[in-house]
Short mmCIF file of C-alpha atoms in Angstrom, two decimals:
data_model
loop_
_atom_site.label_atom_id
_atom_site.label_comp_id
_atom_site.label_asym_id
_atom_site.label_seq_id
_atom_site.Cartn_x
_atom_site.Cartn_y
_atom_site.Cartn_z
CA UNK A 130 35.55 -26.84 22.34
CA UNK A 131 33.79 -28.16 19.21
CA UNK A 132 30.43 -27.76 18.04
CA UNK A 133 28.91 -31.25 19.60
CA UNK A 134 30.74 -30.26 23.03
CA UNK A 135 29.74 -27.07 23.22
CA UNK A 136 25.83 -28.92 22.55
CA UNK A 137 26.54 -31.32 25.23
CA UNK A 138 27.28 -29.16 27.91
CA UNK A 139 25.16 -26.55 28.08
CA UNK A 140 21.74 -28.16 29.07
CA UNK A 141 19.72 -25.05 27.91
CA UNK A 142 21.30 -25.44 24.07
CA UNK A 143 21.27 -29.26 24.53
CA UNK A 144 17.27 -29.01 25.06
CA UNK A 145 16.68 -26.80 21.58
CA UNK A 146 19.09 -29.04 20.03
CA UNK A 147 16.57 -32.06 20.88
CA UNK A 148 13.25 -30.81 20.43
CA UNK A 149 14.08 -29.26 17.29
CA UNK A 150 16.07 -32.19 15.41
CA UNK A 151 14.04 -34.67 16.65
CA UNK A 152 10.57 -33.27 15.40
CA UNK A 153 12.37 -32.83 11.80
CA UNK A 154 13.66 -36.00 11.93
CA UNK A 155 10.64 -37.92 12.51
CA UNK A 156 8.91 -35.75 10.10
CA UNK A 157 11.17 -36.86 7.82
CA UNK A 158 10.57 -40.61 8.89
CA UNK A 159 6.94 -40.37 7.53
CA UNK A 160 8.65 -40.26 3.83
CA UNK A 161 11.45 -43.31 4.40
CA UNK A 162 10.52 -46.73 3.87
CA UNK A 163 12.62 -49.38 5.27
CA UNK A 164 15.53 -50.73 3.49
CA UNK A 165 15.09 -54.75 4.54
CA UNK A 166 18.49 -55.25 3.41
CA UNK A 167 20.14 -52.21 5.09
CA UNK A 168 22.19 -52.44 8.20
CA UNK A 169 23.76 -49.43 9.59
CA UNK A 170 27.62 -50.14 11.94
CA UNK A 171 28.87 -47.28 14.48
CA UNK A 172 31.39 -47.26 16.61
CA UNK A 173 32.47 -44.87 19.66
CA UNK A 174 30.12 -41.94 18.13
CA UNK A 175 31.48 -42.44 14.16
CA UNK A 176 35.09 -41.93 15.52
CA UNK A 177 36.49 -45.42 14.80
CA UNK A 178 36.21 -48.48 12.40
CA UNK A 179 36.61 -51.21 14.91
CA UNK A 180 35.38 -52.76 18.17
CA UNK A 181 32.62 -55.58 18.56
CA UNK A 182 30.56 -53.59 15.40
CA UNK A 183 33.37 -54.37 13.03
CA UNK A 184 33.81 -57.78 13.99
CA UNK A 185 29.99 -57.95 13.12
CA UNK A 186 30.81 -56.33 9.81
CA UNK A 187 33.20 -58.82 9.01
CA UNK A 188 31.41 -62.33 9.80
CA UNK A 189 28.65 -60.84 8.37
CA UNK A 190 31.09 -60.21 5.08
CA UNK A 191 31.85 -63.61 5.11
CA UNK A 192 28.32 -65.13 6.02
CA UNK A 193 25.98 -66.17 2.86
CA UNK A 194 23.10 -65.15 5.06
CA UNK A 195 24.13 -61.84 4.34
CA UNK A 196 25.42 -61.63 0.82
CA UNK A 197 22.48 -59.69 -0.53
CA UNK A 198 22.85 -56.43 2.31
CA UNK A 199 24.10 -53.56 2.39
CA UNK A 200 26.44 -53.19 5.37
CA UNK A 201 26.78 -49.82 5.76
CA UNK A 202 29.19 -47.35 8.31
CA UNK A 203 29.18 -43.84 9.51
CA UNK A 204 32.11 -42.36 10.34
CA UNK A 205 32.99 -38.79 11.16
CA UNK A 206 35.88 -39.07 8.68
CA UNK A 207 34.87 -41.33 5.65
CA UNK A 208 38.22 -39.88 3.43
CA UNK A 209 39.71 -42.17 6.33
CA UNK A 210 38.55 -45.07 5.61
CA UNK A 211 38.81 -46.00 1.74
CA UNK A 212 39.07 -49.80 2.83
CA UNK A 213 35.04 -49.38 3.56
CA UNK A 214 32.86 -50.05 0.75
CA UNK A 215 29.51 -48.45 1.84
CA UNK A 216 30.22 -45.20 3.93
CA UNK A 217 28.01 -42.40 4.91
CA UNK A 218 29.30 -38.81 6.86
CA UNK A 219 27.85 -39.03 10.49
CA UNK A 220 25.56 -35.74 11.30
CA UNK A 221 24.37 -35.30 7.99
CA UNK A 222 21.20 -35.25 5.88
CA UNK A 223 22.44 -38.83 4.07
CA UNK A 224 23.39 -40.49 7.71
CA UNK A 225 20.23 -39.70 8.61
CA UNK A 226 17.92 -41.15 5.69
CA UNK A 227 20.48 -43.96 6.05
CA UNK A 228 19.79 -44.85 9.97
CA UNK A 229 15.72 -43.94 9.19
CA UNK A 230 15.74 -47.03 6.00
CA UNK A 231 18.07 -49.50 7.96
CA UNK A 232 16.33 -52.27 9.02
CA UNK A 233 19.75 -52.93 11.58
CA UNK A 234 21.34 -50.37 13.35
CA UNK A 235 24.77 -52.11 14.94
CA UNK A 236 26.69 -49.57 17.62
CA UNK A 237 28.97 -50.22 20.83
CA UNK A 238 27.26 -46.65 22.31
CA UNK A 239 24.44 -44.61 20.66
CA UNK A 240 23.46 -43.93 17.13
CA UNK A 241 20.86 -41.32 17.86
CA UNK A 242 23.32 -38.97 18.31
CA UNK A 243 21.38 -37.68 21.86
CA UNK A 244 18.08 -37.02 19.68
CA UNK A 245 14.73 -38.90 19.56
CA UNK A 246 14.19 -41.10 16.64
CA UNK A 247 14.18 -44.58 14.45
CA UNK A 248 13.31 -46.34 11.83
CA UNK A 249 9.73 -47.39 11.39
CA UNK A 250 10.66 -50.80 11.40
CA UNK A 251 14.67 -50.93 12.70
CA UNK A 252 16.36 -53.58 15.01
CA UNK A 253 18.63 -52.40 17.48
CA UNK A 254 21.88 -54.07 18.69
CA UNK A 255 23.74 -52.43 21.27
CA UNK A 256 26.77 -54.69 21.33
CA UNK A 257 28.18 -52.80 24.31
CA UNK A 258 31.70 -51.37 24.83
CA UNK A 259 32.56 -52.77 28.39
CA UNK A 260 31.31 -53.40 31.22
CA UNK A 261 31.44 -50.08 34.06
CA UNK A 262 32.46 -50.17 37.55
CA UNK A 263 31.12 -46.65 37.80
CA UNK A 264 27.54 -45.70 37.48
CA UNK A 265 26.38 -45.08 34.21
CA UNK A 266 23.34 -44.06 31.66
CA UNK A 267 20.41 -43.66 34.01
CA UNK A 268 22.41 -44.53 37.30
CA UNK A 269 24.61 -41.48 36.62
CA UNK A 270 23.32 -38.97 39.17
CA UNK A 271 26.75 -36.69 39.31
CA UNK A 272 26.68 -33.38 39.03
CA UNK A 273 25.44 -31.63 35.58
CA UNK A 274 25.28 -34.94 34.34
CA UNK A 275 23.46 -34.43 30.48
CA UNK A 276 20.82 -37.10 30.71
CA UNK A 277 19.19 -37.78 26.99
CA UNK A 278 15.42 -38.40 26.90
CA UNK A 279 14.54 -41.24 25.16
CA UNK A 280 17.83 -42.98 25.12
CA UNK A 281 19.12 -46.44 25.20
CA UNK A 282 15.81 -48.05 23.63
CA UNK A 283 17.71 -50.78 22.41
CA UNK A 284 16.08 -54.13 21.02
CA UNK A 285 18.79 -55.96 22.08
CA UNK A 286 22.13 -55.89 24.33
CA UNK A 287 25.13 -58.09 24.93
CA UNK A 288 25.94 -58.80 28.42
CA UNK A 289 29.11 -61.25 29.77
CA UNK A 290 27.52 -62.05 32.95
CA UNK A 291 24.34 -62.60 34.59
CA UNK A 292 25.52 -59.63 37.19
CA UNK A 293 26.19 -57.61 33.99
CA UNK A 294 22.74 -58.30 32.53
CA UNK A 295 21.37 -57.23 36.14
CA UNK A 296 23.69 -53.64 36.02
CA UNK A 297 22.00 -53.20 32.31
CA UNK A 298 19.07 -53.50 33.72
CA UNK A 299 19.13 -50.25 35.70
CA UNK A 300 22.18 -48.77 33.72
CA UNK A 301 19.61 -48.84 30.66
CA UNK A 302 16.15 -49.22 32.10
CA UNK A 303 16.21 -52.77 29.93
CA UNK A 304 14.10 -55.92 30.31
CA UNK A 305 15.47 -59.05 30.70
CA UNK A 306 14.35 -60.03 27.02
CA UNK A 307 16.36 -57.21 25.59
CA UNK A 308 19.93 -58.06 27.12
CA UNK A 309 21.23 -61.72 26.15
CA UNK A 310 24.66 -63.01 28.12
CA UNK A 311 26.84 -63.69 25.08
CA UNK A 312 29.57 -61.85 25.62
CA UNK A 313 30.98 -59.29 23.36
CA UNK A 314 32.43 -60.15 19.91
CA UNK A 315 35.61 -57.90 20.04
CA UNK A 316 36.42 -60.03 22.95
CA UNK A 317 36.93 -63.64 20.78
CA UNK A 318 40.43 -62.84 19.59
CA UNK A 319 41.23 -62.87 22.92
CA UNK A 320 40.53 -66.18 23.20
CA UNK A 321 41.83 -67.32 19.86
CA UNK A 322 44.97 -65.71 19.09
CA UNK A 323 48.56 -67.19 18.97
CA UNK A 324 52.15 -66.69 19.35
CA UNK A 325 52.55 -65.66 16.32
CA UNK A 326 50.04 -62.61 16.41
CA UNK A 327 51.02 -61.49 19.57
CA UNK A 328 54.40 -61.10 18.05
CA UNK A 329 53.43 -59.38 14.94
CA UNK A 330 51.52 -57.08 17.39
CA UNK A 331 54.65 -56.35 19.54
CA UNK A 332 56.60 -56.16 16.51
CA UNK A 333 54.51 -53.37 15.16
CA UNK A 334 55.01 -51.65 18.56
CA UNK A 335 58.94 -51.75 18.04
CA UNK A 336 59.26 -54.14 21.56
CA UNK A 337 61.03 -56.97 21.39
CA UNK A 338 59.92 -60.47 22.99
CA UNK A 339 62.26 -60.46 25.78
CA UNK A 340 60.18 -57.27 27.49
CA UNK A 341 57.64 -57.94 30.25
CA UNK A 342 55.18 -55.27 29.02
CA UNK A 343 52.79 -53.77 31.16
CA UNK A 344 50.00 -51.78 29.80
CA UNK A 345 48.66 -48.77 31.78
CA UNK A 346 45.24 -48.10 30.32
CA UNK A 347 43.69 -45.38 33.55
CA UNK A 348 39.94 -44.05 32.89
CA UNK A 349 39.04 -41.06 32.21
CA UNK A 350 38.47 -38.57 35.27
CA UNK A 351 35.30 -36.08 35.15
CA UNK A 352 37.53 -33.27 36.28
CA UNK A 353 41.28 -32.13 36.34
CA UNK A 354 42.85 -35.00 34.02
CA UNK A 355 44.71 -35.02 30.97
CA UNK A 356 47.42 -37.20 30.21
CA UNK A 357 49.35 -34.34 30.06
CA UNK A 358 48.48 -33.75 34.23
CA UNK A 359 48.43 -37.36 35.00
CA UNK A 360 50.32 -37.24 38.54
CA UNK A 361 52.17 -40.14 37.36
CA UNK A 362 56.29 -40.46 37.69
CA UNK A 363 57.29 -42.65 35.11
CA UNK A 364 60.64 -42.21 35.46
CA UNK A 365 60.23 -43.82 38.87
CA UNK A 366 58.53 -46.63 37.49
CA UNK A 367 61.40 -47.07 34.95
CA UNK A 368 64.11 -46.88 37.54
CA UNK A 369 61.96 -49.22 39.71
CA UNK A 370 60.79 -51.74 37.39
CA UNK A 371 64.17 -52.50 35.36
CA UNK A 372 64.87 -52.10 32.08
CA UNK A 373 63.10 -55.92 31.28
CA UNK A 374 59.84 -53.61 31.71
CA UNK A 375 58.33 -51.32 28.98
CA UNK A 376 54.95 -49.62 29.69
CA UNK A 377 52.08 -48.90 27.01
CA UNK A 378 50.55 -45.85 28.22
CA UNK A 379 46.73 -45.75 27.00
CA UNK A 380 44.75 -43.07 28.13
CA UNK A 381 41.08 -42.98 27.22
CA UNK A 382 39.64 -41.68 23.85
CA UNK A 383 38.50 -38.08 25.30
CA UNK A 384 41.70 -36.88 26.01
CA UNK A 385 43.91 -39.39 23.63
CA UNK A 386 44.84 -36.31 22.05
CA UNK A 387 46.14 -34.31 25.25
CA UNK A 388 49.11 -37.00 25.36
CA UNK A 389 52.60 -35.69 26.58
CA UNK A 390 54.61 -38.59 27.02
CA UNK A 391 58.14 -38.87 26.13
CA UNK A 392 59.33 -41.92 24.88
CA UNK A 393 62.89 -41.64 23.84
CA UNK A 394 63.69 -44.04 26.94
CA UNK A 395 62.21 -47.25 25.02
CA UNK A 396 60.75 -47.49 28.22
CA UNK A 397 56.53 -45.99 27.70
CA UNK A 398 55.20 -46.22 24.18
CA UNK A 399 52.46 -43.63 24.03
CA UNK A 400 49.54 -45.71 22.54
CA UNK A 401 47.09 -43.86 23.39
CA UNK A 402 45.79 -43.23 19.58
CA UNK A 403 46.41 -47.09 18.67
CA UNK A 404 42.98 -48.34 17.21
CA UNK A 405 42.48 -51.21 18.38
CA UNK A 406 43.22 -51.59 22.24
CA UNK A 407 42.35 -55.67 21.55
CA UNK A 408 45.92 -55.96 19.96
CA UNK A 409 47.27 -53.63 23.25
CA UNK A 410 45.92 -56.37 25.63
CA UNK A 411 47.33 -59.39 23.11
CA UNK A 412 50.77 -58.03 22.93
CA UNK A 413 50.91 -56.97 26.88
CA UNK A 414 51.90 -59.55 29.79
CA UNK A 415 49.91 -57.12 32.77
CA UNK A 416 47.35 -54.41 32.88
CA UNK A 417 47.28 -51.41 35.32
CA UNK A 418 43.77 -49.51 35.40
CA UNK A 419 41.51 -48.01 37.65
CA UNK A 420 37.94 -47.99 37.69
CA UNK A 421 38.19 -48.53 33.78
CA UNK A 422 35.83 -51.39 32.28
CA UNK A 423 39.09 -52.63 30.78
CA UNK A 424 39.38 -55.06 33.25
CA UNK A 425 36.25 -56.60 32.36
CA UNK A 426 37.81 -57.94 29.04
CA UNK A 427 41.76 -58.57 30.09
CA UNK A 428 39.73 -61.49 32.52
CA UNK A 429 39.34 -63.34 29.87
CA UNK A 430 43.08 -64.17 29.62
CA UNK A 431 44.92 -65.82 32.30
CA UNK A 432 47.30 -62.47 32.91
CA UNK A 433 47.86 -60.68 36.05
CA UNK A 434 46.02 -57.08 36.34
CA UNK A 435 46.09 -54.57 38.85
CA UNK A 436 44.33 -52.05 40.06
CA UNK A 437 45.77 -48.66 40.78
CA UNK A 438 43.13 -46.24 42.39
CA UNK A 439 45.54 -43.54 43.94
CA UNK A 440 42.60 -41.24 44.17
CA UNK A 441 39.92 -43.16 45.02
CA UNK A 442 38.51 -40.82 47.56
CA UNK A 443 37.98 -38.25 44.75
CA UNK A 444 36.55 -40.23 42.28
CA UNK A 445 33.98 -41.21 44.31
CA UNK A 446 32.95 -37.64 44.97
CA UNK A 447 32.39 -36.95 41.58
CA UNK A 448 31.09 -40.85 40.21
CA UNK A 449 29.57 -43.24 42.35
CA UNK A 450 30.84 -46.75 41.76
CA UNK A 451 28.49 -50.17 41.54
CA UNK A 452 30.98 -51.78 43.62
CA UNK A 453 34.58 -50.84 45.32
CA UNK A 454 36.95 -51.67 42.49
CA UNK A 455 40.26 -51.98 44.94
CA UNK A 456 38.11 -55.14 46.57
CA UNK A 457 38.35 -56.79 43.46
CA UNK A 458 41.51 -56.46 42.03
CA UNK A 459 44.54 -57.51 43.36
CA UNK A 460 46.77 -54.09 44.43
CA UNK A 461 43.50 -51.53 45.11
CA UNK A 462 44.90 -50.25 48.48
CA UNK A 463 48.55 -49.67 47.57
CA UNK A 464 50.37 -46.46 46.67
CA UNK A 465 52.42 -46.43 43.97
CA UNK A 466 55.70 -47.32 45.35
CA UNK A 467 54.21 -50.53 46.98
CA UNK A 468 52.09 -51.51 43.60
CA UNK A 469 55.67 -51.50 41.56
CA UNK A 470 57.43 -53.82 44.18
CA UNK A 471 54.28 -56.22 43.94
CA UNK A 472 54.50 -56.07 40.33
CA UNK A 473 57.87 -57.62 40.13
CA UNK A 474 56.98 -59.77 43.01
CA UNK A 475 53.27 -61.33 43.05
CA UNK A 476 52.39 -64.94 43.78
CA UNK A 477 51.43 -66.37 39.99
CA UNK A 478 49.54 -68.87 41.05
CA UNK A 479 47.93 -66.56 43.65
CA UNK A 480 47.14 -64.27 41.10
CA UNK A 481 45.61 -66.64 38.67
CA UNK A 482 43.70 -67.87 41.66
CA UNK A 483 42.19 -64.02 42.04
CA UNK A 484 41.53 -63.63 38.22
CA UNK A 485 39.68 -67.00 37.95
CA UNK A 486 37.15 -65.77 40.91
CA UNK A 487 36.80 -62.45 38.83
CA UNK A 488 36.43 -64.02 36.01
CA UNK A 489 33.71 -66.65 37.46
CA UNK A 490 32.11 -63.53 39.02
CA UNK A 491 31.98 -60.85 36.39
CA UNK A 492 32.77 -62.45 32.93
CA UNK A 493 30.97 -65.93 32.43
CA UNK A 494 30.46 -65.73 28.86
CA UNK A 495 33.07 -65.30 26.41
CA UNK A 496 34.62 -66.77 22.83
CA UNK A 497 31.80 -67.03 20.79
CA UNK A 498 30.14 -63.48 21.10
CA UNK A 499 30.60 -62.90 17.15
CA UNK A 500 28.81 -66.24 16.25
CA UNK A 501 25.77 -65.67 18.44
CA UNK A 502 25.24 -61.95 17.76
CA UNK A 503 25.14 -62.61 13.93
CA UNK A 504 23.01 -65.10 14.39
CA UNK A 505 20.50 -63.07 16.87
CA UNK A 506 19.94 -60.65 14.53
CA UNK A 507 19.44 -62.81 11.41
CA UNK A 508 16.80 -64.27 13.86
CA UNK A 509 15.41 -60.94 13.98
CA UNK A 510 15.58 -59.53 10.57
CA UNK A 511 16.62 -62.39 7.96
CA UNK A 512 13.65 -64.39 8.79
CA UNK A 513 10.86 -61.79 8.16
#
């Protein structure tokens, strides 16, 4: 367990952790003046360049409105990432006088790192990661649960739906003049891409275009999984499914690096360290998840998806749910032998029928997430 973990979970060291950063920090504030040409981009914690922040980054790159800033990231690992002009080390004394002068901060999650603090005069964009079937932020009453005071005091977060805006609401404790229903940007090239890219993507992958690929993307469970314990028999889905099939096996990012999977079949690519799990849902014809918020962005293509809760009666004991998942998404009640016959035999039009009401339901707003975030927050801070 690492440093940050070990902070995280034990609420005693969490709680001298907060006081004590935060009151240096905002002593330190008193001394920073605001940068009005500083923006400061993080994504999943400093862990990755990518997501809805970086395709911020990037119109912003290429908008004149912007040609004067400073667009800067923080990453955990800045030697990673030489393709980044302005960089700063997360956790440090410099990422710190960085996020106190921004006049943007720009993150899919938090960039307080679970302390109390901000710029005297900073704009906050929570461009959100997904939308969550399972209670979350302030909702989250489970068990030991690590609760951060102060948190999610954003200025301003993107929603796809009205119903999403209304889950933000609680999730967050937000107003509805600090969520707008935009969508989120990483979700345009879902909209926009071609033939061609979903090729190169599948290409990269090693999987020809003949293969009907399925990508398994499961959540990540509070207690007792790993990829490496996943009760999963993939050998039966190979011998099931055919060898037309091929399975990308995403896992999420806490336990990417607990992956066990062989793959000298050709049959499941491990991609469960890929970067950008965009390209995963380009390049795949179906997804399999759970009560992941993956589903929330594969809607906005016209593929089938199905939902594979085999331990649904667990989960719940451990994370309550906004709403019951299986009801939503065509497969929910079936075991595992069932789900794989359906797979190779489901209604298409039937299932396009079920993904349209999901859609309709849960994800009204999407294609053009990039265009009016960038322009919200020149609104914001380009005016002044």
């Amino acid at each position: 367990m690492d440093l940050i973990s070990f902070v995280k979970n034990n609420k005693l060291i969490y709680r001298i952790y907060y006081h004590t950063f935060s009151f240096a920090i905002n002593c330190l504030r008193r001394f920073v003046k605001t940068d009005d040409k500083l923006i400061l981009f993080l994504s999943y914690g400093g862990r990755y360049f990518n997501d809805s922040p970086r395709c911020i980054y990037e119109a912003m790159l290429e908008d004149s409105r912007f040609k004067d800033y400073k667009l800067v990231w923080a990453f955990k690992q800045v030697e990673k990432h030489a393709d980044v002009k302005n960089k700063v080390k997360i956790d440090t004394l410099d990422f710190y006088l960085t996020a106190l002068k921004a006049r943007c901060w720009v993150t899919n999650v938090m960039i307080e790192r679970g302390l109390n603090f901000r710029g005297k005069n900073t704009y906050y964009l929570h461009t959100t990661h997904t939308t969550l079937p399972k209670a979350s932020g302030i909702d989250d009453k489970k068990e030991n649960s690590l609760v951060v005071p102060c948190a999610y005091k954003y200025d301003c977060s993107c929603a796809q739906s009205e119903l999403e805006k209304k889950m933000q609401k609680s999730m967050f404790g937000l107003k509805d003049d600090q969520i707008i229903v935009s969508g989120y940007p990483k979700n345009d090239r879902l909209c926009t891409y071609d033939e061609t890219r979903r090729d190169e993507i599948r290409g990269s992958l090693g999987i020809t275009k003949d293969k009907i690929v399925i990508l398994y993307a499961p959540t990540y469970r509070d207690k007792n999984f790993g990829a490496m314990k996943c009760p999963i028999d993939f050998s039966k889905w190979e011998s099931m499914l055919g060898e037309k099939y091929v399975v990308l096996f995403r896992v999420h990012p806490v336990v990417s690096n607990a992956t066990n999977i062989d793959s000298s079949t050709g049959f499941i690519y491990d991609v469960s360290n890929y970067l950008d799990n965009v390209d995963l849902m380009i390049a795949s014809d179906i997804l399999i998840s759970d009560y992941s918020g993956i589903f929330f962005e594969y809607a906005v293509q016209d593929k089938p998806m199905f939902c594979f809760a085999y331990d649904y009666e667990e989960y719940v004991r451990n994370r309550s749910l906004y709403f019951d998942i299986r009801k939503e998404i065509p497969g929910g009640e079936l075991d595992e032998n069932t789900l794989l016959e359906y797979i190779k035999n489901y209604d298409k039009e039937d299932m396009i029928t079920k993904i349209n009401q999901f859609r309709q339901k849960y994800v009204t707003e999407y294609g053009h997430a990039t265009e009016i975030v960038v322009n919200t927050i020149y609104d914001k801070i380009g005016k002044d």
